[in-house]
PDB file of C-alpha atoms in Angstrom:
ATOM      1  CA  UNK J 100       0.000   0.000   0.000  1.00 83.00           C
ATOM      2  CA  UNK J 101       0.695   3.836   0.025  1.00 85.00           C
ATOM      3  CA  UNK J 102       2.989   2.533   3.476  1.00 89.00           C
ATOM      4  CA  UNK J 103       4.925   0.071   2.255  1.00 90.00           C
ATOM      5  CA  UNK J 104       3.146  -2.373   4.013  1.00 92.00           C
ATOM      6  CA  UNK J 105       1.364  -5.791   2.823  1.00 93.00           C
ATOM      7  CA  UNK J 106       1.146  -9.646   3.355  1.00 94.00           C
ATOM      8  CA  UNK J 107       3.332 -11.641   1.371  1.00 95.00           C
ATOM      9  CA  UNK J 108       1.934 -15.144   0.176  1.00 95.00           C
ATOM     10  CA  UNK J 109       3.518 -18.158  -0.758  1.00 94.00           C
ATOM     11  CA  UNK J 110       2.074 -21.491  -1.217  1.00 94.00           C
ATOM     12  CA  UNK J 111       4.064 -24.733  -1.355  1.00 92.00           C
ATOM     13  CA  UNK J 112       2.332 -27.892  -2.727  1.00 93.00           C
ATOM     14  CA  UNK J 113       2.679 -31.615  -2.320  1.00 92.00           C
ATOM     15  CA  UNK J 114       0.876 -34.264  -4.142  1.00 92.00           C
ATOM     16  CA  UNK J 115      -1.254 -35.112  -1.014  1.00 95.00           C
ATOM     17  CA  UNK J 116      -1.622 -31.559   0.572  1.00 96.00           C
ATOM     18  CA  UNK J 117      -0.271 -27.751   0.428  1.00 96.00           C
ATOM     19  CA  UNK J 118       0.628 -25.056   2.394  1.00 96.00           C
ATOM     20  CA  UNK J 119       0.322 -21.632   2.153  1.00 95.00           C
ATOM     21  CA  UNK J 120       2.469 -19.031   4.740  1.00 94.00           C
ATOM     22  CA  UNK J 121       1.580 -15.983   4.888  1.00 95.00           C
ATOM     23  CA  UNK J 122       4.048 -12.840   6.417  1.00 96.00           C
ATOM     24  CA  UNK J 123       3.909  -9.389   6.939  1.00 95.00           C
ATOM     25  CA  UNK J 124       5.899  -6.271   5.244  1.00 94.00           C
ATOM     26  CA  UNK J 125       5.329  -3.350   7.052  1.00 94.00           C
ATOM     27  CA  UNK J 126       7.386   0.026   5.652  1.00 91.00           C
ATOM     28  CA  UNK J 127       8.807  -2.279   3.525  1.00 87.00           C
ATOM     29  CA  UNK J 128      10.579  -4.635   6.051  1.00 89.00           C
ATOM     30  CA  UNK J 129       9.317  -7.809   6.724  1.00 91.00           C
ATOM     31  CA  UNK J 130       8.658  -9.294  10.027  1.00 87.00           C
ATOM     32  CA  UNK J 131      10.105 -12.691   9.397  1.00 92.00           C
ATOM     33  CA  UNK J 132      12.881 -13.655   7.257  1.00 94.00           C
ATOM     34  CA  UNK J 133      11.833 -14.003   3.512  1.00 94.00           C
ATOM     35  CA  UNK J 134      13.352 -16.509   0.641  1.00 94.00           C
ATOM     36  CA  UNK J 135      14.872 -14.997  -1.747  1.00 95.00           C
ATOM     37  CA  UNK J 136      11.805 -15.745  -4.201  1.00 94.00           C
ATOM     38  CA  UNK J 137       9.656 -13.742  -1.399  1.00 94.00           C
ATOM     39  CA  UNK J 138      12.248 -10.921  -1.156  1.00 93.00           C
ATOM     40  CA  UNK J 139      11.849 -10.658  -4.977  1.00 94.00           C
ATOM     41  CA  UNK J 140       8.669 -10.332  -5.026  1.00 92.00           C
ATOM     42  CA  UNK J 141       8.504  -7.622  -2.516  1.00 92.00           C
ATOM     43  CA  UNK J 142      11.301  -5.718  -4.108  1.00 91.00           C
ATOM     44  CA  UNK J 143       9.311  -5.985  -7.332  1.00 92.00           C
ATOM     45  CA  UNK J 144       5.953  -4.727  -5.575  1.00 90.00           C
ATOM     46  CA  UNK J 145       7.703  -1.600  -4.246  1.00 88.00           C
ATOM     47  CA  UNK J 146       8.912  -0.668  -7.384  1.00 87.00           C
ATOM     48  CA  UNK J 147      12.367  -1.722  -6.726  1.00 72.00           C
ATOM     49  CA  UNK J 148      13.282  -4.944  -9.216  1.00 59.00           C
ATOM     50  CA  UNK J 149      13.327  -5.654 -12.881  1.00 57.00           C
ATOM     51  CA  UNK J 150       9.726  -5.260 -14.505  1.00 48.00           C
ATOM     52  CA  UNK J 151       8.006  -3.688 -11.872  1.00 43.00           C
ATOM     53  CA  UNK J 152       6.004  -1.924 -13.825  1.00 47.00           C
ATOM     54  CA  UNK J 153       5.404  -4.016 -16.209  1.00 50.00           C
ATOM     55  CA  UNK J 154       2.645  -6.613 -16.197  1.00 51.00           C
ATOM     56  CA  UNK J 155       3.677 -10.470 -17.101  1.00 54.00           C
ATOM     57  CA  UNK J 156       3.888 -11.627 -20.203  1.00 56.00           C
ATOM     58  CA  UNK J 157       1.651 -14.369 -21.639  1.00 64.00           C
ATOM     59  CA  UNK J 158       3.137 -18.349 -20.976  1.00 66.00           C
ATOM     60  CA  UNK J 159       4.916 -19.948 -23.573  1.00 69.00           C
ATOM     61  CA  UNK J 160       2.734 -22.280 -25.963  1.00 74.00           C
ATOM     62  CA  UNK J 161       3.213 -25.887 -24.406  1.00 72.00           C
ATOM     63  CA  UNK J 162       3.875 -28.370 -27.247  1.00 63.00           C
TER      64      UNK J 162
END
């Protein structure tokens, strides 16, 4: 949000169950230690990483 602050998800999935964790960012520090995936993806959110701005591109035709 306009504070730097947010919930950062991340799901992990097994063939029998998942798990999703969820952590807090507030003024742009997280709470609890973040992966480097999750770290990423908060960089990105704040403007801060490669293609922030930018919106995903579509998926690669599977063939």
């Amino acid at each position: 949000d306009h504070r730097r602050s947010g919930v950062v998800l991340s799901s992990i999935h097994h063939r029998e169950q998942a798990r999703l964790y969820a952590k807090q960012v507030r003024d742009g520090e997280a709470e609890l230690e973040l992966s480097p995936e999750e770290t990423e993806a908060v960089q990105r959110a704040l403007g801060g990483g490669d293609g922030a701005a930018q919106a995903p591109g579509p998926a690669p035709p599977s063939g």
